[in-house]
Short mmCIF file of C-alpha atoms in Angstrom, two decimals:
data_model
loop_
_atom_site.label_atom_id
_atom_site.label_comp_id
_atom_site.label_asym_id
_atom_site.label_seq_id
_atom_site.Cartn_x
_atom_site.Cartn_y
_atom_site.Cartn_z
CA MET B 1 0.00 0.00 0.00
CA GLY B 2 3.02 2.26 0.18
CA LEU B 3 2.40 3.28 3.81
CA ASP B 4 5.33 4.33 5.99
CA ILE B 5 6.30 3.42 9.53
CA SER B 6 4.12 6.15 11.06
CA TYR B 7 1.04 4.10 10.15
CA GLU B 8 2.50 1.21 12.11
CA ALA B 9 2.79 3.50 15.12
CA VAL B 10 -0.94 4.21 14.96
CA ALA B 11 -1.70 0.50 14.63
CA ALA B 12 0.63 -0.30 17.54
CA GLU B 13 -1.31 1.97 19.86
CA ALA B 14 -4.51 0.19 18.83
CA TYR B 15 -2.95 -3.21 19.55
CA ALA B 16 -2.44 -2.05 23.12
CA HIS B 17 -6.17 -2.47 23.73
CA ILE B 18 -5.78 -6.21 23.23
CA ASP B 19 -5.47 -7.83 26.62
CA SER B 20 -2.69 -10.13 25.43
CA ALA B 21 0.72 -8.70 24.57
CA GLY B 22 1.48 -12.02 22.89
CA VAL B 23 -0.95 -11.20 20.09
CA ALA B 24 0.81 -7.93 19.34
CA MET B 25 4.16 -9.72 19.47
CA GLY B 26 3.01 -12.30 16.93
CA ILE B 27 1.94 -9.52 14.58
CA GLY B 28 5.27 -7.78 15.14
CA ILE B 29 7.26 -10.87 14.16
CA GLN B 30 5.29 -11.15 10.93
CA CYS B 31 5.48 -7.47 9.98
CA ASP B 32 8.58 -5.96 11.57
CA ILE B 33 11.09 -8.71 12.21
CA ALA B 34 10.93 -11.66 9.80
CA THR B 35 10.06 -9.83 6.58
CA PRO B 36 11.84 -6.42 6.29
CA SER B 37 15.09 -7.85 4.88
CA LEU B 38 13.12 -9.84 2.33
CA VAL B 39 11.23 -6.71 1.32
CA LYS B 40 14.42 -4.67 0.87
CA HIS B 41 16.88 -7.22 -0.51
CA GLY B 42 15.03 -10.32 -1.71
CA SER B 43 14.78 -11.35 -5.35
CA GLU B 44 11.44 -11.28 -7.11
CA LYS B 45 11.33 -15.07 -6.96
CA VAL B 46 11.68 -15.35 -3.19
CA LYS B 47 9.30 -12.44 -2.69
CA GLU B 48 6.69 -14.25 -4.74
CA LEU B 49 7.27 -17.53 -2.89
CA PHE B 50 7.48 -16.17 0.66
CA LEU B 51 6.58 -12.48 0.96
CA ARG B 52 3.31 -12.41 -0.98
CA PRO B 53 1.64 -15.26 0.96
CA THR B 54 2.96 -13.81 4.23
CA ILE B 55 1.35 -10.44 3.52
CA SER B 56 -1.92 -12.13 2.56
CA GLY B 57 -1.90 -14.16 5.76
CA GLU B 58 -1.56 -17.51 4.03
CA LYS B 59 1.85 -18.13 5.59
CA VAL B 60 3.31 -17.44 9.03
CA ALA B 61 6.93 -16.31 9.32
CA CYS B 62 9.52 -16.55 12.10
CA LEU B 63 13.07 -15.29 12.59
CA GLY B 64 16.02 -17.59 13.24
CA VAL B 65 18.86 -15.61 14.85
CA SER B 66 19.30 -16.39 18.57
CA GLU B 67 20.98 -19.64 19.51
CA VAL B 68 21.59 -21.75 22.60
CA GLY B 69 24.32 -20.02 24.59
CA GLY B 70 24.37 -17.02 22.26
CA GLY B 71 21.48 -14.90 23.45
CA SER B 72 21.74 -11.35 22.15
CA ASP B 73 25.27 -11.85 20.75
CA VAL B 74 24.41 -12.24 17.07
CA ALA B 75 28.04 -12.27 15.92
CA SER B 76 28.73 -15.48 17.86
CA LEU B 77 26.08 -17.66 16.20
CA ARG B 78 27.25 -21.10 15.00
CA THR B 79 24.60 -22.31 12.55
CA THR B 80 26.17 -22.89 9.14
CA ALA B 81 24.93 -22.89 5.55
CA ARG B 82 27.39 -24.69 3.26
CA ARG B 83 27.15 -24.38 -0.50
CA GLU B 84 26.89 -27.66 -2.40
CA GLY B 85 26.17 -27.18 -6.09
CA ASP B 86 22.86 -25.38 -6.44
CA GLU B 87 21.90 -25.94 -2.83
CA TRP B 88 22.68 -24.72 0.68
CA VAL B 89 23.11 -27.38 3.36
CA ILE B 90 22.14 -26.05 6.79
CA ASN B 91 23.24 -27.43 10.16
CA GLY B 92 22.84 -26.07 13.67
CA GLY B 93 19.93 -24.75 15.67
CA LYS B 94 17.99 -21.70 16.81
CA MET B 95 16.57 -20.77 20.21
CA TRP B 96 13.81 -18.44 21.43
CA THR B 97 12.08 -18.58 18.03
CA THR B 98 8.77 -16.72 18.28
CA ASN B 99 6.12 -18.30 16.01
CA GLY B 100 8.57 -21.20 15.56
CA ALA B 101 6.05 -23.97 16.24
CA GLN B 102 3.49 -22.70 13.73
CA ALA B 103 5.65 -20.92 11.14
CA ASP B 104 5.64 -21.91 7.47
CA TRP B 105 9.05 -20.39 6.83
CA MET B 106 11.98 -18.88 8.69
CA CYS B 107 14.16 -15.89 7.89
CA LEU B 108 17.40 -17.63 8.86
CA LEU B 109 20.76 -16.05 9.66
CA ALA B 110 23.68 -18.47 9.24
CA ASN B 111 27.43 -18.47 8.70
CA THR B 112 28.31 -18.99 5.04
CA SER B 113 32.08 -18.62 5.42
CA SER B 114 34.79 -18.23 8.04
CA GLY B 115 36.53 -14.99 8.99
CA ASP B 116 35.12 -11.70 10.25
CA PRO B 117 31.91 -12.57 12.17
CA HIS B 118 30.29 -9.40 10.88
CA LYS B 119 30.94 -10.28 7.24
CA ASN B 120 30.53 -14.06 7.08
CA LYS B 121 26.78 -14.34 7.60
CA SER B 122 23.90 -14.53 5.14
CA LEU B 123 20.10 -14.52 5.33
CA PHE B 124 17.89 -17.21 3.83
CA CYS B 125 14.24 -18.08 3.37
CA LEU B 126 13.95 -21.53 4.90
CA PRO B 127 10.68 -23.49 4.51
CA MET B 128 9.90 -25.11 7.86
CA ASP B 129 8.74 -28.32 6.19
CA THR B 130 12.21 -28.86 4.70
CA PRO B 131 13.56 -32.34 5.60
CA GLY B 132 16.08 -31.91 8.40
CA VAL B 133 14.25 -28.98 10.03
CA ASN B 134 12.74 -29.98 13.36
CA VAL B 135 10.82 -28.21 16.10
CA HIS B 136 12.89 -29.65 18.93
CA ARG B 137 10.62 -28.32 21.66
CA ILE B 138 8.09 -25.66 22.53
CA ILE B 139 9.38 -23.58 25.44
CA ASP B 140 7.20 -22.99 28.51
CA LYS B 141 7.50 -19.32 29.41
CA MET B 142 6.60 -17.16 32.37
CA GLY B 143 4.44 -14.92 30.17
CA MET B 144 3.40 -14.26 26.57
CA HIS B 145 1.42 -17.50 26.62
CA ALA B 146 -0.54 -16.52 23.51
CA SER B 147 2.71 -16.54 21.51
CA ASP B 148 4.59 -19.80 20.95
CA THR B 149 8.36 -19.91 21.39
CA ALA B 150 10.37 -22.84 20.08
CA GLU B 151 13.82 -24.36 19.79
CA ILE B 152 14.55 -25.39 16.20
CA THR B 153 17.26 -27.76 14.97
CA PHE B 154 18.74 -28.26 11.50
CA GLU B 155 20.40 -31.45 10.32
CA ASP B 156 21.59 -31.36 6.71
CA ALA B 157 18.55 -29.30 5.69
CA ARG B 158 18.83 -28.48 1.98
CA ILE B 159 17.34 -25.43 0.26
CA PRO B 160 17.81 -24.02 -3.27
CA HIS B 161 20.69 -21.60 -3.75
CA ASP B 162 18.34 -18.80 -4.82
CA TYR B 163 16.56 -18.80 -1.45
CA LEU B 164 19.41 -16.53 -0.36
CA ILE B 165 18.20 -13.03 0.62
CA GLY B 166 20.32 -10.30 -0.98
CA GLU B 167 24.07 -10.76 -1.15
CA GLN B 168 26.11 -13.47 0.50
CA GLY B 169 28.02 -12.13 3.50
CA LYS B 170 25.64 -9.20 4.05
CA GLY B 171 23.32 -11.01 6.46
CA PHE B 172 24.68 -9.44 9.65
CA LEU B 173 24.28 -5.95 8.18
CA TYR B 174 20.76 -6.69 6.96
CA GLN B 175 19.77 -8.05 10.36
CA MET B 176 21.17 -5.08 12.27
CA GLN B 177 19.10 -2.78 10.06
CA THR B 178 16.02 -4.84 10.86
CA PHE B 179 16.75 -4.72 14.59
CA GLN B 180 16.72 -0.94 14.42
CA ASN B 181 13.22 -1.08 12.97
CA GLU B 182 12.20 -3.73 15.50
CA ARG B 183 13.37 -1.69 18.47
CA ILE B 184 11.17 1.18 17.39
CA ASN B 185 8.09 -0.91 16.69
CA SER B 186 8.47 -3.40 19.52
CA ARG B 187 7.06 -0.61 21.66
CA ARG B 188 3.64 -1.89 20.55
CA ALA B 189 3.75 -3.97 23.78
CA SER B 190 5.43 -1.39 26.00
CA PRO B 191 4.23 1.54 28.17
CA VAL B 192 4.31 3.70 25.06
CA ASP B 193 1.25 1.78 23.97
CA ILE B 194 -0.48 0.55 27.12
CA ASN B 195 -2.65 3.58 27.76
CA GLY B 196 -5.67 1.47 26.99
CA THR B 197 -4.79 -1.58 29.02
CA ASN B 198 -3.19 0.36 31.86
CA GLY B 199 -6.14 2.70 32.22
CA ASP B 200 -8.78 -0.01 31.82
CA ASN B 201 -7.22 -2.79 33.85
CA GLY B 202 -4.27 -1.50 35.84
CA THR B 203 -5.73 0.98 38.29
CA ASP B 204 -9.30 1.84 37.24
CA ASN B 205 -11.38 -1.15 38.27
CA GLY B 206 -13.73 0.17 40.86
CA ASP B 207 -14.09 -1.88 44.02
CA ASN B 208 -12.28 -4.87 42.52
CA GLY B 209 -9.19 -2.85 41.80
CA THR B 210 -9.03 -0.58 44.79
CA ASN B 211 -10.35 -2.54 47.74
CA ASN B 212 -7.74 -4.89 49.14
CA GLY B 213 -10.40 -6.89 50.97
CA ASP B 214 -8.31 -7.21 54.12
CA ASN B 215 -9.81 -4.53 56.26
CA GLY B 216 -12.44 -2.81 54.13
CA THR B 217 -10.22 0.14 53.34
CA ASN B 218 -9.86 1.51 49.84
CA ASN B 219 -6.31 1.43 48.49
CA GLY B 220 -7.16 4.32 46.20
CA ASP B 221 -7.49 6.57 49.25
CA ASN B 222 -3.94 5.81 50.35
CA CYS B 223 -1.70 8.84 49.76
CA ALA B 224 1.31 6.68 48.89
CA ILE B 225 -0.66 4.85 46.22
CA GLN B 226 -2.04 8.10 44.83
CA ALA B 227 1.51 9.38 44.47
CA ASN B 228 2.64 6.20 42.76
CA VAL B 229 -0.24 6.37 40.31
CA ALA B 230 0.76 9.91 39.40
CA ILE B 231 4.43 9.00 39.03
CA GLY B 232 3.56 5.82 37.15
CA ALA B 233 2.12 7.84 34.31
CA ILE B 234 -1.65 7.22 34.26
CA ARG B 235 -4.40 9.20 35.93
CA PRO B 236 -6.88 6.34 36.52
CA SER B 237 -10.24 8.02 35.87
CA THR B 238 -9.23 10.17 32.89
CA ARG B 239 -6.46 7.98 31.44
CA VAL B 240 -4.42 11.10 30.76
CA SER B 241 -0.72 10.43 30.18
CA ILE B 242 1.68 12.26 32.46
CA GLY B 243 5.25 11.98 33.58
CA PRO B 244 7.65 9.31 32.33
CA LEU B 245 5.18 7.69 29.95
CA GLU B 246 4.68 10.89 28.01
CA CYS B 247 8.46 11.38 27.80
CA VAL B 248 8.88 7.91 26.31
CA ARG B 249 6.00 8.52 23.91
CA ALA B 250 7.71 11.72 22.71
CA LEU B 251 10.93 9.76 22.14
CA TYR B 252 8.92 7.14 20.20
CA TYR B 253 7.52 9.79 17.85
CA LYS B 254 10.95 11.41 17.53
CA CYS B 255 12.42 8.07 16.40
CA ILE B 256 9.72 7.71 13.78
CA ASP B 257 10.21 11.24 12.46
CA ASP B 258 13.99 10.80 12.21
CA PHE B 259 13.62 7.37 10.61
CA LEU B 260 11.36 8.81 7.92
CA ALA B 261 13.89 11.59 7.36
CA GLY B 262 16.53 8.96 6.58
CA GLU B 263 18.61 9.56 9.69
CA ASP B 264 20.46 6.92 11.70
CA VAL B 265 18.15 6.37 14.65
CA THR B 266 20.21 3.63 16.29
CA PRO B 267 21.06 5.66 19.43
CA LEU B 268 17.50 6.93 19.86
CA ALA B 269 15.92 3.55 19.12
CA THR B 270 18.28 1.96 21.64
CA MET B 271 17.37 4.53 24.28
CA LEU B 272 13.70 3.99 23.47
CA LYS B 273 13.85 0.25 23.92
CA LEU B 274 15.85 0.49 27.12
CA LYS B 275 13.73 3.16 28.78
CA SER B 276 10.31 1.91 27.67
CA ALA B 277 11.12 -1.65 28.74
CA ARG B 278 12.20 -0.51 32.19
CA LEU B 279 9.16 1.73 32.47
CA ALA B 280 6.95 -1.22 31.53
CA ARG B 281 8.38 -3.13 34.47
CA GLN B 282 7.89 -0.17 36.80
CA ILE B 283 4.30 0.51 35.77
CA THR B 284 3.08 -3.08 35.79
CA ASP B 285 4.79 -3.78 39.11
CA GLY B 286 3.18 -0.68 40.57
CA CYS B 287 -0.23 -1.67 39.25
CA LEU B 288 0.15 -5.17 40.67
CA GLN B 289 1.03 -3.66 44.05
CA PHE B 290 -2.01 -1.41 43.81
CA TRP B 291 -4.25 -4.47 43.54
CA GLY B 292 -2.84 -5.92 46.75
CA GLY B 293 -3.45 -9.65 47.28
CA MET B 294 -5.62 -9.91 44.17
CA GLY B 295 -2.72 -8.65 42.08
CA TYR B 296 -0.78 -11.77 43.03
CA THR B 297 -3.43 -14.05 41.56
CA ASP B 298 -4.24 -15.14 38.01
CA GLU B 299 -7.78 -13.84 38.41
CA VAL B 300 -6.97 -10.30 37.30
CA ILE B 301 -5.40 -8.99 34.09
CA VAL B 302 -2.71 -6.96 35.86
CA SER B 303 -0.73 -10.06 36.86
CA LYS B 304 -0.77 -11.16 33.21
CA MET B 305 0.49 -7.73 32.12
CA HIS B 306 3.25 -8.01 34.72
CA ARG B 307 4.37 -11.39 33.33
CA ASP B 308 4.02 -10.45 29.66
CA LEU B 309 5.81 -7.11 29.74
CA ARG B 310 8.73 -8.42 31.78
CA LEU B 311 9.98 -9.77 28.46
CA MET B 312 10.60 -6.27 27.12
CA SER B 313 13.91 -5.96 28.99
CA ILE B 314 15.09 -9.32 27.61
CA GLY B 315 13.74 -9.96 24.11
CA GLY B 316 15.02 -8.15 21.03
CA GLY B 317 18.26 -7.31 22.81
CA ALA B 318 18.59 -7.32 26.59
CA ASP B 319 18.93 -4.11 28.59
CA GLU B 320 22.63 -4.86 29.04
CA VAL B 321 23.11 -5.01 25.27
CA MET B 322 21.28 -1.71 24.84
CA LEU B 323 23.60 -0.11 27.40
CA SER B 324 26.63 -1.52 25.57
CA ILE B 325 25.43 -0.02 22.28
CA LEU B 326 24.93 3.37 23.90
CA CYS B 327 28.41 3.22 25.44
CA LYS B 328 29.88 2.67 21.98
CA TYR B 329 28.02 5.67 20.58
CA MET B 330 29.25 7.73 23.52
CA GLY B 331 32.83 6.59 22.93
CA ILE B 332 33.21 5.15 26.42
CA SER B 333 33.02 1.42 25.62
CA PRO B 334 36.05 -0.48 27.02
CA ASP B 335 36.81 -2.08 23.62
CA MET B 336 37.19 1.39 22.09
CA ARG B 337 39.95 2.51 24.46
#
């Protein structure tokens, strides 16, 4: 349709009204994580085979980057794709693969040569029904139960040579560009976007949300809780954004504006992911505390929000990785001295 990333921002705020962050995450994998490199660098053949049915909803996509023991360190991945005639032979495995159990194809990052770990990787479209591709296990998680996460293994899985995305050896670069986009749009499940869910379910639930049931007192009348609600960013009855949440929202819009202007938004996107993820933890923890004993049960949505949004400081690059990136941009990283 020719729409830019600002339209995604509008959609992301609408997704926040879904009571499951896992739904928004599944959409994000399909739209923002597994397909951008294919859109930008894929041949017409692979676009026709994989991109078109993905856009139409006929196929589900997943991303294969993280590995056992590798976590957020993309450069250290060990999965290999070896050229044999007109085919690539793939061996290795991927971990923390969102949509992995139901995906029809994977955007796979693998080593295609030795040498510089930033220049020896390539991206591929890998059909998940390829012989040698196995869903080793579905991972039981603390939260995001609406979104499956799987460990995938490859044992001499063969795909055609032209399932390569873009140029050989450019996979790391392509993936880093996609991560920049992901870190902007992953805010669909963060405090930038939870005005709806936070206002509806976090603090504004009448007697169920404010009465702790222990002594008949109303938690909403407690001065300490009133202060925390104000600091936390949502005024319960009016749902007006204040404080830290509005600051993060402004940074979100700034990232989008700069991205559309063609600027390198890596530092801002990194700050956005770091700050919004930590704010998500602060707000949901505060809302859970507000609910008292009921907040510690599975009977109310706030405990689900607490579990789901805890992922934001881990997935898509842990907080520690975000801090490392910022240190490099500031020129204070130890490996730059």
